[in-house]
Coordinates of C-alpha atoms in Angstrom, one line a residue:
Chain A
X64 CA 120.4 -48.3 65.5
X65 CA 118.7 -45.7 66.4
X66 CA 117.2 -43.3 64.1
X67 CA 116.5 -39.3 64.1
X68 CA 115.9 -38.0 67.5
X69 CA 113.5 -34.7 67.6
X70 CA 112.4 -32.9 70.3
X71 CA 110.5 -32.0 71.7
X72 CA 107.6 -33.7 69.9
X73 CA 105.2 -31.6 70.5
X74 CA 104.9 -28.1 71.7
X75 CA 102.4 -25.0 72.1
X76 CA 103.8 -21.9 72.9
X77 CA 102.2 -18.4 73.0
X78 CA 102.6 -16.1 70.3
X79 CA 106.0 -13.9 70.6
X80 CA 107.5 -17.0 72.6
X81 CA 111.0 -18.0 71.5
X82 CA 111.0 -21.9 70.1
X83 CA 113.7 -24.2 69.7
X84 CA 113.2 -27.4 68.3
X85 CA 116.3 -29.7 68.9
X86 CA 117.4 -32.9 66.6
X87 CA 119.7 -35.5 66.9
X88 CA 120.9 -37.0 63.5
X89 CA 121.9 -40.5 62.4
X90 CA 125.4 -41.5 63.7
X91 CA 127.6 -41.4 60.9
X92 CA 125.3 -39.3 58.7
X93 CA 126.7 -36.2 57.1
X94 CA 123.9 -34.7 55.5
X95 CA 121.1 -32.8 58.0
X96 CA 117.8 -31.6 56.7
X97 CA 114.7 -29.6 58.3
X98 CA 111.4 -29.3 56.9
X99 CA 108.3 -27.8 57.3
X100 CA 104.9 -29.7 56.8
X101 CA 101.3 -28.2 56.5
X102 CA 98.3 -28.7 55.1
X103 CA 98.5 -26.0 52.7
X104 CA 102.1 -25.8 51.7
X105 CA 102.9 -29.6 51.9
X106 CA 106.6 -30.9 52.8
X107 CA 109.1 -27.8 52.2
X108 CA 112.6 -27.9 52.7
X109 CA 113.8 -24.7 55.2
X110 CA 117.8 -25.9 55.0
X111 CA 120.2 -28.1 54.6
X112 CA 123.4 -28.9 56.3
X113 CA 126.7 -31.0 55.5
X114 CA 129.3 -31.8 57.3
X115 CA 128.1 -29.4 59.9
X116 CA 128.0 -26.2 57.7
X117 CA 124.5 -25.0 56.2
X118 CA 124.4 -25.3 52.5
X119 CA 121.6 -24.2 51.2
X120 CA 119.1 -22.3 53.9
X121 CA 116.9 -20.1 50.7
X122 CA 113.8 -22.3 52.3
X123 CA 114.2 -20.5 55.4
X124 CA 110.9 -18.0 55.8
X125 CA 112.3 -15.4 57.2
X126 CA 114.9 -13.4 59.5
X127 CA 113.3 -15.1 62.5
X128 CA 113.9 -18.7 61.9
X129 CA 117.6 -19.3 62.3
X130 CA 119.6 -23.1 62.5
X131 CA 122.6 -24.2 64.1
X132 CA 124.6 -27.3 63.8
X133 CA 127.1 -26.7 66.5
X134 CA 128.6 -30.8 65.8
X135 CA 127.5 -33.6 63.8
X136 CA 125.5 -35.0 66.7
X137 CA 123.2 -31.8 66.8
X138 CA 121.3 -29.6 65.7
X139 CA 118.5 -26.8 66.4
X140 CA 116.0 -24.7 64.9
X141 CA 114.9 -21.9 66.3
X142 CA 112.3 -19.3 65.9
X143 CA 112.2 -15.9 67.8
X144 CA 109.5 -14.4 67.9
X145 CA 107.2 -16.9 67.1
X146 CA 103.5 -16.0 65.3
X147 CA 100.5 -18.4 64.7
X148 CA 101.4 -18.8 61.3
X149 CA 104.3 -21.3 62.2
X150 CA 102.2 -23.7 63.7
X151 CA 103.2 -26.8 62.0
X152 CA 105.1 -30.0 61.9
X153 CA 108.7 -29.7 61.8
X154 CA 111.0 -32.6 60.6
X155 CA 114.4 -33.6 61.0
X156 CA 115.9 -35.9 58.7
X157 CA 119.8 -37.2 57.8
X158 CA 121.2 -38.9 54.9
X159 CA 124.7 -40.1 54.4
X160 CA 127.3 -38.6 52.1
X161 CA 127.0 -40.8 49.3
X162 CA 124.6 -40.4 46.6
X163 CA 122.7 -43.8 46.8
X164 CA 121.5 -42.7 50.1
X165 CA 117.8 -42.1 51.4
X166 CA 116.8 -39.4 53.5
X167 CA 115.8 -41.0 57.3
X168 CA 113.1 -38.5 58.9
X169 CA 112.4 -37.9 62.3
X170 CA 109.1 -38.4 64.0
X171 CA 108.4 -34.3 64.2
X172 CA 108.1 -32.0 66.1
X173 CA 104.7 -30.8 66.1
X174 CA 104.1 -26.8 67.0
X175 CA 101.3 -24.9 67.8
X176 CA 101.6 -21.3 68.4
X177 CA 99.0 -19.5 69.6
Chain B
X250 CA 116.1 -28.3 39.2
X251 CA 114.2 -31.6 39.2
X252 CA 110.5 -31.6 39.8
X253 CA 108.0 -34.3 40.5
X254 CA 104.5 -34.8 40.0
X255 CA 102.2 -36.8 41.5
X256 CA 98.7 -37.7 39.9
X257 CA 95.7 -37.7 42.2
X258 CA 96.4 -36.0 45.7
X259 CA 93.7 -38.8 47.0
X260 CA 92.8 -42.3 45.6
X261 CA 90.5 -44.6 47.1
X262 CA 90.3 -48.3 46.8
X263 CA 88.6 -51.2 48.6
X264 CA 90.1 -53.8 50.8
X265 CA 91.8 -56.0 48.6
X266 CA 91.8 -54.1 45.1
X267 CA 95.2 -53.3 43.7
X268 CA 97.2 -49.6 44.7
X269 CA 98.2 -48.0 42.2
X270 CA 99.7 -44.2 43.0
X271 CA 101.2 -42.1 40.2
X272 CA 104.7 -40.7 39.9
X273 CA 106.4 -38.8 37.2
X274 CA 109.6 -37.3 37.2
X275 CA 111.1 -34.3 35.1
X276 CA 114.8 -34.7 33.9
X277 CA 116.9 -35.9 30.6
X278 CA 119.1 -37.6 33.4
X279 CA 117.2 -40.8 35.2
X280 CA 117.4 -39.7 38.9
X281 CA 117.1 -41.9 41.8
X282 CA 113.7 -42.3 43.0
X283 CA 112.2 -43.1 46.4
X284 CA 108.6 -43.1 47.6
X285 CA 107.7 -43.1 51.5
X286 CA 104.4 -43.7 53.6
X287 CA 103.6 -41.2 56.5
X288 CA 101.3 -42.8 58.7
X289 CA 99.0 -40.4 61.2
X290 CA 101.0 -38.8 63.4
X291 CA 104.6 -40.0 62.2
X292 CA 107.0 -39.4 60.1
X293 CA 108.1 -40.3 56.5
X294 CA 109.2 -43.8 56.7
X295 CA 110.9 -45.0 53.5
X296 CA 109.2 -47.2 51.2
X297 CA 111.2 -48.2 49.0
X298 CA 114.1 -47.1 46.4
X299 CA 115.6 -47.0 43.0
X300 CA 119.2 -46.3 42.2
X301 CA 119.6 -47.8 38.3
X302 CA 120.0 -51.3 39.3
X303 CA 117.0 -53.5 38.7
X304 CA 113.7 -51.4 37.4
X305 CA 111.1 -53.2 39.2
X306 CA 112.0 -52.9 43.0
X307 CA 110.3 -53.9 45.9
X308 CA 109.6 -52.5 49.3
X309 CA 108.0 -53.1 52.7
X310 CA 104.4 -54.2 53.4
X311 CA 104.6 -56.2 49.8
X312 CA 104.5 -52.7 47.8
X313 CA 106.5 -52.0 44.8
X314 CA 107.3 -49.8 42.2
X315 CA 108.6 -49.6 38.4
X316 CA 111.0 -47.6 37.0
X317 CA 110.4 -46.9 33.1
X318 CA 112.4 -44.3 31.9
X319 CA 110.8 -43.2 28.6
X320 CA 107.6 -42.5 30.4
X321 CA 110.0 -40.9 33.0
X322 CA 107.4 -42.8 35.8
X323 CA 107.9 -44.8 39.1
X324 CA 104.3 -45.5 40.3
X325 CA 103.9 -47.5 43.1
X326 CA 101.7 -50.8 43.0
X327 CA 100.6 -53.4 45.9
X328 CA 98.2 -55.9 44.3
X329 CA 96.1 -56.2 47.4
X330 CA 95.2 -53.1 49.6
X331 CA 95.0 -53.5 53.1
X332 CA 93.2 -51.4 55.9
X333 CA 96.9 -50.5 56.9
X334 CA 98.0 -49.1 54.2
X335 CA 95.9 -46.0 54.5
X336 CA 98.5 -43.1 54.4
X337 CA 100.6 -40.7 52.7
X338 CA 102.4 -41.2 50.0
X339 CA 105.4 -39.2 49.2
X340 CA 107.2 -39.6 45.7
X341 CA 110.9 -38.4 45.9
X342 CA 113.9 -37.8 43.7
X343 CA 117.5 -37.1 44.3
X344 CA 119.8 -36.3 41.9
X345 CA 122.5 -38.2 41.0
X346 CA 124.8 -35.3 41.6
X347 CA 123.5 -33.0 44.0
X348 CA 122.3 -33.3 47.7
X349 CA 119.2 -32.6 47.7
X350 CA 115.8 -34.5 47.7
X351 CA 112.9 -33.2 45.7
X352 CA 109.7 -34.4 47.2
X353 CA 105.8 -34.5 45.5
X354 CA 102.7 -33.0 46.7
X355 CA 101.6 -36.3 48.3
X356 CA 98.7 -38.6 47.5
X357 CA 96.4 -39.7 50.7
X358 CA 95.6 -43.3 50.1
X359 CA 92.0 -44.3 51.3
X360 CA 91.3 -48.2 52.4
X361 CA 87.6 -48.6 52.1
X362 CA 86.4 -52.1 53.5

């Protein structure tokens, strides 16, 4: 099977620049995660989807990150305008609807804004 | 809200020695726990978890870890460190009502040979 699809995988755009970082979850997952990895701040969570509809999205840094999971097959983050401070590894991870289940990560999408 | 805690954000142990990273959870209600690896360059890859049937479990790449709930731990142990194993370690819980995953800070795992 084949597991979370991100891309692209990596990326450097130019301060300003509008990013979109695409994901493709595990078929049959209902449960759609991104997070944010740095050196300084670690793994955070920036939201949370299920069934298609964001649940929880407090992670999110500010008005100029915004996600969409148009169907269960898809999803995007995006971030207009972009500033060097957002330079980081983005992942996308799934999990299915049942509470025994483990989140499956992506490989990342690795940004560099500069 | 759960919160975990990983002791030592880097450990270092000679080819061969035994791996022992550090895990402690915080709730009056055993969670389920996971740890993962996060190799250079990758994502997390999960490890291994627990989900209140048998306390020891075990993993891939011969690691495994202990539940004991009344030190409210799950360290993770391999008794013979290999060059490969150098990584990431993430420590995770999950509640066993909600959605989401709480992860820890992270210990980097050094393989000296």
């Amino acid at each position: 099977d084949a597991g979370v699809i991100q891309s692209p995988r990596h990326e450097v755009t130019e301060m300003g620049q509008e990013v979109t970082l695409r994901c493709k979850p595990i078929s049959g997952h209902d449960y759609l995660f991104w997070y944010r990895q740095t050196m300084m701040r670690g793994l955070e969570l920036l939201i949370y989807f299920n069934n298609n509809v964001p649940i929880d999205d407090s992670g999110m840094p500010e008005d100029r990150f915004s996600a969409k999971m148009p169907n269960a097959s898809f999803s995007t983050l995006k971030i207009q305008p972009s500033e060097p401070r957002d330079s980081a590894v983005y992942f996308c991870a799934s999990r299915v609807s049942v509470v025994l289940g483990a989140i499956y990560f992506g490989e990342g999408s690795w940004l560099t804004v500069v | 809200a759960q919160s975990v805690t990983q002791l030592g954000s880097h450990v270092s142990v000679s080819e061969g020695a035994l791996v022992l990273l550090r895990c402690n959870y915080s709730s009056s209600v055993p969670p389920y726990l996971f740890w993962y690896v996060q190799y250079p360059n990758q994502g997390l890859q999960l490890l291994l978890k627990y989900t209140s049937a048998a306390t020891l479990v075990k993993g891939i790449n011969g690691f495994e870890a202990e539940f004991k709930k009344s030190e409210t731990s799950f360290h993770l142990t391999k008794p013979s460190a290999h060059m490969s194993d150098a990584a990431e370690y993430f420590c995770a819980v999950s509640e066993r009502t909600g959605n989401q995953f709480y992860f820890g800070t992270g210990t980097s795992l050094t393989v000296i040979p």
